[in-house]
Coordinates of C-alpha atoms and ligand atoms in Angstrom, one line a residue:
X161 CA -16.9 -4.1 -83.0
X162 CA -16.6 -2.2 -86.5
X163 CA -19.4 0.3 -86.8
X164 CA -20.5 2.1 -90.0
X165 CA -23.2 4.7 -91.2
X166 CA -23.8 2.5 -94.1
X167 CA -23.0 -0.9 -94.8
X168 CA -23.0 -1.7 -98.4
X169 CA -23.1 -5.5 -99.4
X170 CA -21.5 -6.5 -103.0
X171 CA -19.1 -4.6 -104.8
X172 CA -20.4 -4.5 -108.3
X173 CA -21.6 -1.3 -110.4
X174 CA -24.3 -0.9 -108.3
X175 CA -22.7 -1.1 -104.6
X176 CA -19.4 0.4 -105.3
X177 CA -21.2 3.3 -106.5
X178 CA -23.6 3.4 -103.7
X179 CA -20.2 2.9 -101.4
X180 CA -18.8 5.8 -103.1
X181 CA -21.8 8.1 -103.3
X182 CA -22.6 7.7 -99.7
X183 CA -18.9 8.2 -98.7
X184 CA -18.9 12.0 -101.0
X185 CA -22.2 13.0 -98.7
X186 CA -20.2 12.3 -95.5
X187 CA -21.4 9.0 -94.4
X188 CA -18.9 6.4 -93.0
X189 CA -18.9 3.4 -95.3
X190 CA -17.7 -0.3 -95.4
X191 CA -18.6 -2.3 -98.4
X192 CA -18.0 -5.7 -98.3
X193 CA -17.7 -8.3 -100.9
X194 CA -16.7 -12.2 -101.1
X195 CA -15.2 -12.0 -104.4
X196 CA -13.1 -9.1 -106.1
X197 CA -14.3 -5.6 -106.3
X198 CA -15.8 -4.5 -109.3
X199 CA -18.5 -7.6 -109.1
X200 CA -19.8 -9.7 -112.0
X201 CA -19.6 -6.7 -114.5
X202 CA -15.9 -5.7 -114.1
X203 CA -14.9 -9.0 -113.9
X204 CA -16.1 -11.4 -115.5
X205 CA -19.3 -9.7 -117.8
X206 CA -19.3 -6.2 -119.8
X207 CA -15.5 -5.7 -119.4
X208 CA -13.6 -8.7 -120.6
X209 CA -16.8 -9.6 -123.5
X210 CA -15.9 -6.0 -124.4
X211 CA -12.1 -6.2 -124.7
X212 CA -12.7 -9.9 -126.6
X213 CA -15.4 -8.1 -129.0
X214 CA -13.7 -5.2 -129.9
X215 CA -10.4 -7.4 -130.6
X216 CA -12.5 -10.0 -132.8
X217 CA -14.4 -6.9 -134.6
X218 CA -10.4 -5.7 -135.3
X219 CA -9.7 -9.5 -136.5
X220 CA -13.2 -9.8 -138.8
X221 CA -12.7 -6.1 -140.2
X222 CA -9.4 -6.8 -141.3
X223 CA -9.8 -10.3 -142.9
X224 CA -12.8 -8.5 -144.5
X225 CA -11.1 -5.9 -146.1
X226 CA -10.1 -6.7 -149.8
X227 CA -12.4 -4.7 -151.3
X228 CA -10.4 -1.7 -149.7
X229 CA -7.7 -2.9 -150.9
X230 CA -6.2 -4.4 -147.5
X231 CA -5.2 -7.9 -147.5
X232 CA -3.8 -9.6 -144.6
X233 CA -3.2 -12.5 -143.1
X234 CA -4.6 -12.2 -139.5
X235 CA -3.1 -14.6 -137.0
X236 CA -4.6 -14.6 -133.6
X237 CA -2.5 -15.5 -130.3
X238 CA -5.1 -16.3 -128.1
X239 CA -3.1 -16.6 -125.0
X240 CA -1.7 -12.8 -125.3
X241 CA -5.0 -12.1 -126.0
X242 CA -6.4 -12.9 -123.0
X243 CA -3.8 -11.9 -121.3
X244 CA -4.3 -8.4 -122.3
X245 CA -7.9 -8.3 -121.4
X246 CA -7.2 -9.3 -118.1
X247 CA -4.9 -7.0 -117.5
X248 CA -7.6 -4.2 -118.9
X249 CA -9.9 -5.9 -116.0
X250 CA -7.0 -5.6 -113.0
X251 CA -6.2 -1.7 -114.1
X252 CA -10.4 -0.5 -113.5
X253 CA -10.2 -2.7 -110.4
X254 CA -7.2 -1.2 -109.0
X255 CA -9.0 2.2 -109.9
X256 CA -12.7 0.8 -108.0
X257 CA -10.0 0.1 -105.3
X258 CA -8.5 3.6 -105.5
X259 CA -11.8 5.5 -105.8
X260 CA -13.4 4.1 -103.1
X261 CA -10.4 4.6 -100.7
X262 CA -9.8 8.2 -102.4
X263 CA -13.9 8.7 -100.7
X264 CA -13.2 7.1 -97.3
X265 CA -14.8 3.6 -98.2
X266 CA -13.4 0.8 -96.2
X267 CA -13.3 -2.2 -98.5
X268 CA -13.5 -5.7 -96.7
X269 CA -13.3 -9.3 -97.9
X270 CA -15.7 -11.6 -96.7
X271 CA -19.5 -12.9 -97.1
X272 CA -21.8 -10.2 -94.9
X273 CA -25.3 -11.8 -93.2
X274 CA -27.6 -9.2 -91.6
X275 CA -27.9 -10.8 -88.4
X276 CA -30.1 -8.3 -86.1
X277 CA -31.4 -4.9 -87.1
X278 CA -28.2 -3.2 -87.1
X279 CA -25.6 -5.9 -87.1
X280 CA -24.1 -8.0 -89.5
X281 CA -21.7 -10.5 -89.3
X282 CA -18.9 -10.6 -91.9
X283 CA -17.0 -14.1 -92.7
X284 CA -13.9 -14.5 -94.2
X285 CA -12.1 -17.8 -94.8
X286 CA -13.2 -19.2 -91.3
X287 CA -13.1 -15.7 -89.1
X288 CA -16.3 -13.8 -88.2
X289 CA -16.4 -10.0 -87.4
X290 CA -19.4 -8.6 -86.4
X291 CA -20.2 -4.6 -88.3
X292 CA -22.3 -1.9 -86.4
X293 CA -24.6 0.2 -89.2
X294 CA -27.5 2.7 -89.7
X295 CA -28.3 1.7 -93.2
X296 CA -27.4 -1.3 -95.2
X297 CA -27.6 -1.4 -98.7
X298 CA -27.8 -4.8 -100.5
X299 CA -26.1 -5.0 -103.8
X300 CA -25.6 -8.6 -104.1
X301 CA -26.5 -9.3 -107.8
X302 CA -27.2 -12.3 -110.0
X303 CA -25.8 -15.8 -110.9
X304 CA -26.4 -17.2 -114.2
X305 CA -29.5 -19.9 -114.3
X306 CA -28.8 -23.2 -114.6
X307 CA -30.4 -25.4 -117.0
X308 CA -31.5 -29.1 -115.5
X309 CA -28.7 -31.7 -116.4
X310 CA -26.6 -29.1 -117.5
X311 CA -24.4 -28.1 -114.9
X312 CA -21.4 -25.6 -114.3
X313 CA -19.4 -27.6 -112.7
X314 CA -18.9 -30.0 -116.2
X315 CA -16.1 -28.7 -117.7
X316 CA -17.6 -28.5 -121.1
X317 CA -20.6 -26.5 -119.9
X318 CA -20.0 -22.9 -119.8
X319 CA -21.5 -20.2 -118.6
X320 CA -20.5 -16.9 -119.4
X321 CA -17.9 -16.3 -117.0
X322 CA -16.4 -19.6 -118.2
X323 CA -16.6 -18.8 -122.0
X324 CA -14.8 -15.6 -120.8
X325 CA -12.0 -17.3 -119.6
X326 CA -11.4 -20.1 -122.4
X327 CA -7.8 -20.8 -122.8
X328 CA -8.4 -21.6 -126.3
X329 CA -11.2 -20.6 -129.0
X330 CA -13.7 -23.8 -129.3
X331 CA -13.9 -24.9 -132.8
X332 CA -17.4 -25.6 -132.2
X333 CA -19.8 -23.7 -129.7
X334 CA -23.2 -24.7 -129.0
X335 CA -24.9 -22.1 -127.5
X336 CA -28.1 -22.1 -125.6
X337 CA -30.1 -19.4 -125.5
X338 CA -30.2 -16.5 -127.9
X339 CA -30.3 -13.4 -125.8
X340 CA -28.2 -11.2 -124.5
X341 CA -25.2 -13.3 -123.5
X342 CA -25.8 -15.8 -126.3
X343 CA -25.8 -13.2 -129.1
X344 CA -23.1 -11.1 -128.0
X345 CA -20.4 -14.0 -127.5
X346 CA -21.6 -16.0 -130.3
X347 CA -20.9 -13.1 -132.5
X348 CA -17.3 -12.8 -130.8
X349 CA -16.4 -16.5 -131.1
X350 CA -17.9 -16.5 -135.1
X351 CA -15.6 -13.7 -135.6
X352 CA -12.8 -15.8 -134.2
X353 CA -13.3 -18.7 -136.1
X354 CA -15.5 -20.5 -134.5
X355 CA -18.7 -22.7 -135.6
X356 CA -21.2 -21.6 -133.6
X357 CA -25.1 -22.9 -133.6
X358 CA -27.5 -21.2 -131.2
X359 CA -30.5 -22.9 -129.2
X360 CA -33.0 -20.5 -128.7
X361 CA -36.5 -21.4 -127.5
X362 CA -38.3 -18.6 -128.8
X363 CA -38.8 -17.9 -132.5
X364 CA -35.9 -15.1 -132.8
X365 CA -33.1 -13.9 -131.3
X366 CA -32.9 -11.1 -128.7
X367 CA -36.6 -11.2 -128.1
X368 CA -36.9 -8.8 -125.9
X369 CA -36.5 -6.3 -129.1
X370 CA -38.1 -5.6 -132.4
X371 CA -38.1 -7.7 -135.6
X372 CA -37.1 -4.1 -137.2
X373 CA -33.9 -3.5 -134.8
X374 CA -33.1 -7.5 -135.1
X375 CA -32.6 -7.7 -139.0
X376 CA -29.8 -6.4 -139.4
X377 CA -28.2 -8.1 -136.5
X378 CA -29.4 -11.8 -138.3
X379 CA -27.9 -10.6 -141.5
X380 CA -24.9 -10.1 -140.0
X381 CA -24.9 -13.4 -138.0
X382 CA -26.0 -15.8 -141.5
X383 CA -22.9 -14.0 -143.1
X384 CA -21.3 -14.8 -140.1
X385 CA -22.1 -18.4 -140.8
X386 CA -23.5 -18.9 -137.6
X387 CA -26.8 -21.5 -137.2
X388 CA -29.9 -21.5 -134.9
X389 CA -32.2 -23.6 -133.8
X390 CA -35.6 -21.6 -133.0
X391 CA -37.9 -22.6 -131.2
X392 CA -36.3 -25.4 -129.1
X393 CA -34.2 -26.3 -126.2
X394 CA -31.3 -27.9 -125.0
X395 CA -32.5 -31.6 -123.0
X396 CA -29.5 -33.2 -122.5
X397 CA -25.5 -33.8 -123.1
X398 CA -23.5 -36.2 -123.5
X399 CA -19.6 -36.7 -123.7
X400 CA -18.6 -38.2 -127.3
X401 CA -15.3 -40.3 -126.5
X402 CA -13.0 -38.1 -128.4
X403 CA -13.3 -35.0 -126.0
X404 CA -16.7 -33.3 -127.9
X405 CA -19.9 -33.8 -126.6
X406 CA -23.0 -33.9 -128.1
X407 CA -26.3 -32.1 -127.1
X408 CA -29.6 -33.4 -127.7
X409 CA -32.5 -30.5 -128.7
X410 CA -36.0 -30.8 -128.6
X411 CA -38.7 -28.8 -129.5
X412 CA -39.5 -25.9 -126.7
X413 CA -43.4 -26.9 -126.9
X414 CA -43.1 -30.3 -125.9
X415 CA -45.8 -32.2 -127.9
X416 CA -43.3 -33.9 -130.3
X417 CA -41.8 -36.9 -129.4
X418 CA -38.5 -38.8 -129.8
X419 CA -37.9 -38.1 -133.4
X420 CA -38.1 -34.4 -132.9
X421 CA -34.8 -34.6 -131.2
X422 CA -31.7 -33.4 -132.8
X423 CA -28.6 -33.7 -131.9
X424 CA -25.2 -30.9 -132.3
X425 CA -21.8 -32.4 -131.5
X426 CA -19.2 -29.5 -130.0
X427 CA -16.5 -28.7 -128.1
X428 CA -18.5 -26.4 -125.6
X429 CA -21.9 -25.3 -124.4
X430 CA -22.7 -22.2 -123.5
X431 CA -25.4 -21.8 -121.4
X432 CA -27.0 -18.2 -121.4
X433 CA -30.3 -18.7 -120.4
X434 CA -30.9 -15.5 -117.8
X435 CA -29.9 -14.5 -114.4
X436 CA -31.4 -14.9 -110.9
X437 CA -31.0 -12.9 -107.9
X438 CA -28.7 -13.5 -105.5
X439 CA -30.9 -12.7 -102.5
X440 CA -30.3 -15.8 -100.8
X441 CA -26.9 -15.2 -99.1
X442 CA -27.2 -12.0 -96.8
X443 CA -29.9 -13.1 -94.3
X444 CA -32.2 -10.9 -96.0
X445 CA -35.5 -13.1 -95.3
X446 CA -34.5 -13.5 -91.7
X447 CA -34.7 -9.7 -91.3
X448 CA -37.8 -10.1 -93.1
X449 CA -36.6 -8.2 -96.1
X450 CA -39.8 -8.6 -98.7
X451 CA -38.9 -10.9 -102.5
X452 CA -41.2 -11.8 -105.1
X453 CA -41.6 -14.9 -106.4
X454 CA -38.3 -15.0 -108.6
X455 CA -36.3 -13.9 -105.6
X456 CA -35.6 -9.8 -106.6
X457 CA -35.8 -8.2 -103.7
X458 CA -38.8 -5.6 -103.9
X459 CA -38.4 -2.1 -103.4
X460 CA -39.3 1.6 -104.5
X461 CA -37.7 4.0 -107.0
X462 CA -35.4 5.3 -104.1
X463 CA -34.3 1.5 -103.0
X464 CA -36.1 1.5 -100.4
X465 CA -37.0 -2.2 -99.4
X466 CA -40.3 -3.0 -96.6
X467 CA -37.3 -2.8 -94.0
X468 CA -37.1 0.8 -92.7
X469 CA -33.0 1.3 -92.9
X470 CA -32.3 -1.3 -95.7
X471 CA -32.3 -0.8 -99.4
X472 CA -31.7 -2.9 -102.1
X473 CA -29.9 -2.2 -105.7
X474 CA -28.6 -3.3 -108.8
X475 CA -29.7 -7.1 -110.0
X476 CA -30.7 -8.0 -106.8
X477 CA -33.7 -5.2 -106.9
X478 CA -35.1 -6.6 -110.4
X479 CA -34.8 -5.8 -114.2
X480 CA -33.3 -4.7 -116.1
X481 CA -30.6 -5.9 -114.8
X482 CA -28.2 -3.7 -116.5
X483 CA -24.7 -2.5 -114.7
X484 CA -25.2 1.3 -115.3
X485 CA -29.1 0.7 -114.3
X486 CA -27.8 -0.8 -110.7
X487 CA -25.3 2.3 -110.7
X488 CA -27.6 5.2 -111.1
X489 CA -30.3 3.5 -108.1
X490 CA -27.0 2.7 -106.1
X491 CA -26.3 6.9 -106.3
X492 CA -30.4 7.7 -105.5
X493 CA -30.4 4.6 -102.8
X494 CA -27.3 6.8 -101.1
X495 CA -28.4 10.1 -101.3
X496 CA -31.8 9.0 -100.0
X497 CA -30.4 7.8 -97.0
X498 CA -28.3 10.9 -96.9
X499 CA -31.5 12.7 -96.7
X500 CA -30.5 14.2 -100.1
X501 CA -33.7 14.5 -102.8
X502 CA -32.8 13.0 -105.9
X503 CA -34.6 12.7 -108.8
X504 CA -34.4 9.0 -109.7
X505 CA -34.3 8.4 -113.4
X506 CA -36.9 8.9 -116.0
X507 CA -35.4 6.5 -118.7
X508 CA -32.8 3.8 -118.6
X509 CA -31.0 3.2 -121.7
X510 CA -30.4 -0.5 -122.7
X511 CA -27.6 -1.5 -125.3
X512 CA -26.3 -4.6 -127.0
X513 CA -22.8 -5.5 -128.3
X514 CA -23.6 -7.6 -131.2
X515 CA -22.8 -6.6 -135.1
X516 CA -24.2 -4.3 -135.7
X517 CA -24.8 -2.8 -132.3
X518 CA -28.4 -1.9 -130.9
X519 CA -28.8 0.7 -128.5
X520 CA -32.3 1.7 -127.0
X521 CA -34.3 4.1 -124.9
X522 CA -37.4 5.7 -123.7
X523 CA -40.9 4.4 -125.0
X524 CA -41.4 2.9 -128.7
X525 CA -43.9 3.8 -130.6
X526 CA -46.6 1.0 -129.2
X527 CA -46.0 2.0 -125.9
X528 CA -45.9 5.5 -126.8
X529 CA -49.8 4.7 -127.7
X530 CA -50.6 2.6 -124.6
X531 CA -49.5 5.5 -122.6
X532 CA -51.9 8.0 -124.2
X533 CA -49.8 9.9 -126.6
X534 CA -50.4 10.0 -130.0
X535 CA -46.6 9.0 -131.5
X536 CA -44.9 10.3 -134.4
X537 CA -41.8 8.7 -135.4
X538 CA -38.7 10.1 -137.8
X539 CA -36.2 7.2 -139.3
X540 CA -33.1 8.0 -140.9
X541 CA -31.2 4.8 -142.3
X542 CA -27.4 4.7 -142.3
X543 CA -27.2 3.8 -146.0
X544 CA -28.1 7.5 -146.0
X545 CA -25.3 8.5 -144.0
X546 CA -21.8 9.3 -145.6
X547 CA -19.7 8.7 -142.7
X548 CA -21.4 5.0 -142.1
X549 CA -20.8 4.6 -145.7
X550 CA -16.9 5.6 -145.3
X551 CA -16.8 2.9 -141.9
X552 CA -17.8 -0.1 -144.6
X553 CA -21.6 0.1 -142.8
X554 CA -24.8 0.7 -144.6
X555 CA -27.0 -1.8 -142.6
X556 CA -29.3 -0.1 -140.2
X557 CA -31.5 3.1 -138.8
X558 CA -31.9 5.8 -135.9
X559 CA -35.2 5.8 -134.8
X560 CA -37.2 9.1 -132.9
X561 CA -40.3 8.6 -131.4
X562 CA -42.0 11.7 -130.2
X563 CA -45.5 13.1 -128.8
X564 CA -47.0 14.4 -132.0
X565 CA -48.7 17.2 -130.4
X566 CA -45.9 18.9 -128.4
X567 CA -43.0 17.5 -130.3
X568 CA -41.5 16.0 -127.2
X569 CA -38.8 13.4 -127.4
X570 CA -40.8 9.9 -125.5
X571 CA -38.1 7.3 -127.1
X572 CA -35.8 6.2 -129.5
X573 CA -33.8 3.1 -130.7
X574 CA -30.8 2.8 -133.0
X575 CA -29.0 -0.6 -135.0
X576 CA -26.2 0.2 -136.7
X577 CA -22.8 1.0 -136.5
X578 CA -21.8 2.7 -132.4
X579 CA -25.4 2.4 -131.6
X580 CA -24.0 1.8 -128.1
X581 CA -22.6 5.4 -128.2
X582 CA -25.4 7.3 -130.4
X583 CA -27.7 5.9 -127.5
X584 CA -26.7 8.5 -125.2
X585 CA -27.6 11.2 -127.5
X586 CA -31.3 10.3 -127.5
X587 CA -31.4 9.4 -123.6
X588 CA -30.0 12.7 -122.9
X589 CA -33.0 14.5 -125.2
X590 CA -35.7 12.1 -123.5
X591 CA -34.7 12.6 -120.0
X592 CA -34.4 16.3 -120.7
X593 CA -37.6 16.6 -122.2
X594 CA -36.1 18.0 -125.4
X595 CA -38.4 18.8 -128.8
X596 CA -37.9 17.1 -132.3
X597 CA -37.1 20.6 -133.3
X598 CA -34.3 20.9 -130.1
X599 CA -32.7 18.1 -132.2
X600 CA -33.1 18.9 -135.9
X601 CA -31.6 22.8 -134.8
X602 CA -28.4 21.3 -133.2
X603 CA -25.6 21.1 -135.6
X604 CA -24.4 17.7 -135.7
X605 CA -20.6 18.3 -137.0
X606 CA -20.1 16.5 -140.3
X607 CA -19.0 13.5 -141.3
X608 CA -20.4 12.1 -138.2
X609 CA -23.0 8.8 -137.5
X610 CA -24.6 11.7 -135.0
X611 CA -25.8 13.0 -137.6
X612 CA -28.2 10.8 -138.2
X613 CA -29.8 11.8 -135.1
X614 CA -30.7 15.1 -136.3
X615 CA -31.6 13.6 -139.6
X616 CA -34.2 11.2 -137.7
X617 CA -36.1 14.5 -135.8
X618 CA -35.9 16.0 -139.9
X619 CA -37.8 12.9 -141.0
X620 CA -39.9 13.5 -137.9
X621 CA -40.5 16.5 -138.5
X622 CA -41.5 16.1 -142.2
X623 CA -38.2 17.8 -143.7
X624 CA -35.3 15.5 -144.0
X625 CA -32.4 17.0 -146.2
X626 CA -30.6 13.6 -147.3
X627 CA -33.6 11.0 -147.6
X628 CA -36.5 10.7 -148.3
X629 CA -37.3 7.4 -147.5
X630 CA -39.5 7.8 -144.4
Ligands
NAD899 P1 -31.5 -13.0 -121.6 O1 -32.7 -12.9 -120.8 O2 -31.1 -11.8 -122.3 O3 -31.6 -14.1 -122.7 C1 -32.0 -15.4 -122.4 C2 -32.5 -16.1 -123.6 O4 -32.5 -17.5 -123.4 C3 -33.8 -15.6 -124.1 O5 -33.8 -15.3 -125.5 C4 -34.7 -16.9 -123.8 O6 -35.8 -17.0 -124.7 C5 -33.7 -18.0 -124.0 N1 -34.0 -19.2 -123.2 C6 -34.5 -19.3 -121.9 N2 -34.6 -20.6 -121.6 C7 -34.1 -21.3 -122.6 C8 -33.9 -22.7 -122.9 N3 -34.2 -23.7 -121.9 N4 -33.5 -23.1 -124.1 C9 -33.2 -22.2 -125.1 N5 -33.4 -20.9 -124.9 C10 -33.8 -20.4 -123.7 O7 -30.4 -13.5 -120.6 P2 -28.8 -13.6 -120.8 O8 -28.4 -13.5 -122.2 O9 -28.4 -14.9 -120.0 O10 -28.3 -12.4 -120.0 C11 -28.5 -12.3 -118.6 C12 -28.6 -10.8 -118.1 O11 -27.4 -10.2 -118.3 C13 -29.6 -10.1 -119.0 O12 -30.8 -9.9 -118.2 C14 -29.0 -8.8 -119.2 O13 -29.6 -7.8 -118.5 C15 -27.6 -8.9 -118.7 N6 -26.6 -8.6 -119.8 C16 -26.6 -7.4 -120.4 C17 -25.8 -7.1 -121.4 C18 -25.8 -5.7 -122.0 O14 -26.4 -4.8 -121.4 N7 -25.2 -5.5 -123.2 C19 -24.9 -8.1 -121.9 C20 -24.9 -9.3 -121.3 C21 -25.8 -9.6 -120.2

C-alpha cells in the first residue's frame, strides 16, 4: 500500500498548488486527479477563453482601425487557431507536470474516495489501489449547472468547455446567462463574427457588479451588435430541420403566460448559468465531511473542514470561486498542516475579461460604510489619461476607496483598458494597508494606464493634477 503525508484530491489551481506547497515544506505528497492536470482552469476555462480573447481582441482592433490609418482585411483560420491555443494549454500543463515532480509530488491518474480515516482508494480505468495519508486535502472543484431540458450531452447545447472547443465559429450563439462565462465568450465570439443574443434573467449583465463599472462594458457590447434579453430565461429548445435550433424564452417572473414566449433560432446555446461543487465524488459525506445546502464543503480561513486531518480548497470550499482564490487557500491549507502560521488573505481580487476589462478589490464604498468607516473615494477616468488615449481607449475609471479618517486604502475597482493588470496595484496597497498618500507619492512612470492609480488617491485626496472631474 502507497502511503503519503498528504493526499491532495484534484489537480486544478487550487490542489496543484496545495501539492506543491506541501511538497516545498517537506511533506510527502500524491495528488490525484481523473482528468488532466491543471483542472477546469488550465484546461478548459481561464486559459484557452484567454488565448481565444486576446486573438479576437487582435482581430476586432485591427478591422477597427481606419481611423489610424490601418486597413486590412482580416481573415481568420479558425482551425490553426485553435490549434495554437491548445498547444498554449499542453505547454503550462507539461510545466504543472514538471513543477510538481521538480517538488517531489507524485502525480496519479485515477478518481480518489476517502474510504476510512486515513485510507483512500484510487480507481483508474477498472484497477483500485488503496493510498495511506495524514492529511487529505480536497480540491475537487465545480461542474457547470445544468439547466432543465437543456442538456450537455445535446450537441447544440454548450457549456463552456464545449464553446471552448468549437471547431468552427457559430454564426449564431444564444447565450444563456449573462455573467461571467456568458459575457466573457459572448464578447469573444461578437468579435469573431458572430451574432450573439444573451438570456439573462436578471435586469443587467454581470450582476454581481455595479451599474457604474458595467457601462462601459454594455457600450461596448451594443457596438458590438450583440442583443439581450433581460429579465427572462431559457424554457426550452428545439431542433429546426435545417441543423439550427430554436429556443423558447419566457419571462424569469413567471406570471405571463404563453404569449410572453419568444423564441431565438441559432446555431448553439451556451449555457452559463453558474457552477456547483463537485463534493459528491470523494466519499466526503461518508467520512462525515460537513456541506451546506448547495454542496461547498464548509470550512475555516485555514481549510480546515469539521474532519480533524481533512481540508478542503478551491471551488469545492465555496465562492468566489476564482482559480487564484483556490490557489492562495491551497498554499495556507498546506502550510497549516505543515504546522507553518500563515496569514490567510485579507482581500481577494476578482477580474473580468470582457471589453473593456473590470478588475476589483477590497470593499466599495457601501460596504466600506456597513463596516463602520466613513469612506472617501478618488476617481480618475481614462479619457483623462494620455496613454489610454494613445491605446484607442477613453471609456472607463480607477476607482480608490479609502477610510477618510486615516487615509487607509479599504478597496478599489477599475473598467477600462488592462483593468485585469492595474488590479494588482490596488490589491497590493489594500492588503498592505497602504495610505492614499503612499499612492499619490509613488511615481507612476509616464505614459502609463498606472498612472491613473495615483491620479485616483490625487482626486481622493482633493488634488488631482490632470482632472478635475471628481
Ligand atoms: P455567474 O454566476 O457569473 O453568472 C451566471 C449568470 O446566469 C447570472 O448573471 C445569473 O443571473 C444568470 N442566470 C442564472 N440562471 C439563469 C437562467 N435560468 N436564465 C438566464 N440567466 C440565468 O456564473 P458563470 O458565468 O457560469 O461562471 C461560473 C463561475 O466561474 C463563476 O462563479 C466565476 O467565479 C467563474 N469564472 C470566473 C471568471 C473570471 O474570474 N474571469 C471567468 C469565468 C468564470
Amino acid at each position: 500500500m502507497q502511503e503519503t503525508d498528504v493526499l491532495v484530491i484534484g489537480g486544478g489551481p487550487a490542489g496543484y498548488v496545495a501539492a506543491i506547497r506541501a511538497g516545498q515544506l517537506g511533506r510527502t505528497v500524491t495528488l490525484v486527479d481523473r482528468g488532466d492536470i491543471g483542472g477546469t482552469c488550465l484546461n478548459h476555462g481561464c486559459i484557452p477563453s484567454k488565448a481565444l480573447i486576446d486573438a479576437a481582441d487582435d482581430v476586432h482592433s485591427i478591422r477597427n482601425a481606419e481611423d489610424r490609418g490601418i486597413e486590412a482585411d482580416v481573415a481568420v483560420d479558425f482551425d490553426q487557431l485553435t490549434q495554437w491555443k491548445d498547444r498554449v494549454v499542453r505547454k503550462l500543463t507539461k510545466g504543472v507536470e514538471k513543477l510538481c515532480k521538480a517538488n517531489g509530488v507524485t502525480l496519479q491518474q485515477g478518481t480518489a474516495r476517502l474510504v476510512d480515516d486515513h485510507r483512500a482508494e484510487i480507481s483508474n480505468d477498472g484497477d483500485i489501489e488503496t493510498v495511506a495519508f495524514d492529511h487529505a486535502i480536497v480540491a475537487t472543484g465545480s461542474r457547470p449547472i445544468e439547466l432543465p431540458g437543456f442538456s450537455f450531452d445535446d450537441e447544440p447545447i454548450l457549456n463552456a468547455k464545449a464553446a471552448l472547443d468549437l471547431e468552427e465559429v457559430p454564426d449564431e450563439l444564444v447565450v444563456v446567462g449573462g455573467g461571467y462565462i456568458g459575457m466573457e465568450l459572448s464578447t469573444m465570439f461578437a468579435k469573431l463574427g458572430t451574432d450573439v443574443t444573451i438570456v439573462e434573467m436578471l435586469d443587467a449583465p454581470l450582476p454581481r457588479y455595479s451599474d457604474d463599472l458595467t457601462r462601459p462594458v454594455r457600450k461596448k457590447a451594443d457596438k458590438l451588435g450583440m442583443s439581450f434579453q433581460f429579465g427572462r430565461v431559457a424554457a426550452d429548445w428545439e431542433q429546426t430541420g435545417d441543423g439550427r435550433i430554436r429556443i423558447t424564452t419566457e419571462p424569469a417572473a413567471d406570471d405571463a403566460g404563453e404569449d410572453a414566449l419568444e423564441r431565438l433560432t441559432a446555431d448553439k446555446a451556451l449555457i452559463a448559468v453558474g457552477r456547483s461543487p463537485v463534493s459528491d465524488t470523494a466519499g466526503l459525506d461518508a467520512r462525515g465531511v460537513e456541506r451546506e445546502d448547495k454542496g461547498f464543503v464548509e470550512t475555516d480561513d485555514l481549510g480546515r473542514t469539521n474532519v480533524d486531518h481533512v481540508f478542503a480548497t478551491g471551488d469545492v470550499a465555496g465562492e468566489p470561486m476564482l482559480a487564484h482564490e483556490g490557489s492562495a487557500a491551497g498554499v495556507v491549507a498546506a502550510e497549516t498542516i505543515a504546522g507553518a502560521a500563515p496569514a490567510p488573505p485579507r482581500t481577494v481580487p476578482s477580474v473580468v475579461f470582457t471589453d473593456p476589462e473590470i478588475g476589483t478589490v477590497g470593499l466599495t464604498e457601501s460596504e466600506a460604510s456597513e463596516q463602520g468607516h466613513e469612506p472617501t473615494t478618488g476617481k480618475f477616468p481614462f479619457r483623462a489619461s494620455g496613454r489610454a488615449l494613445t491605446a484607442g481607449e477613453r471609456d472607463g475609471f480607477v476607482k480608490l476607496v479609502a477610510d477618510a479618517e486615516s487615509g487607509t486604502l479599504l478597496g478599489g475597482e477599475v473598467v477600462g483598458p488592462e483593468a485585469s493588470e492595474l488590479i494588482a496595484e490596488i490589491g497590493l496597497a489594500v492588503e498592505q494597508e497602504l495610505t492614499l498618500s503612499d499612492v499619490a507619492t509613488t511615481v507612476h512612470a509616464h505614459p502609463t494606464l498606472s498612472e491613473a492609480i495615483m491620479e485616483a488617491a490625487d482626486c481622493a485626496l482633493g488634488h488631482p493634477i490632470h482632472t478635475f472631474d471628481r
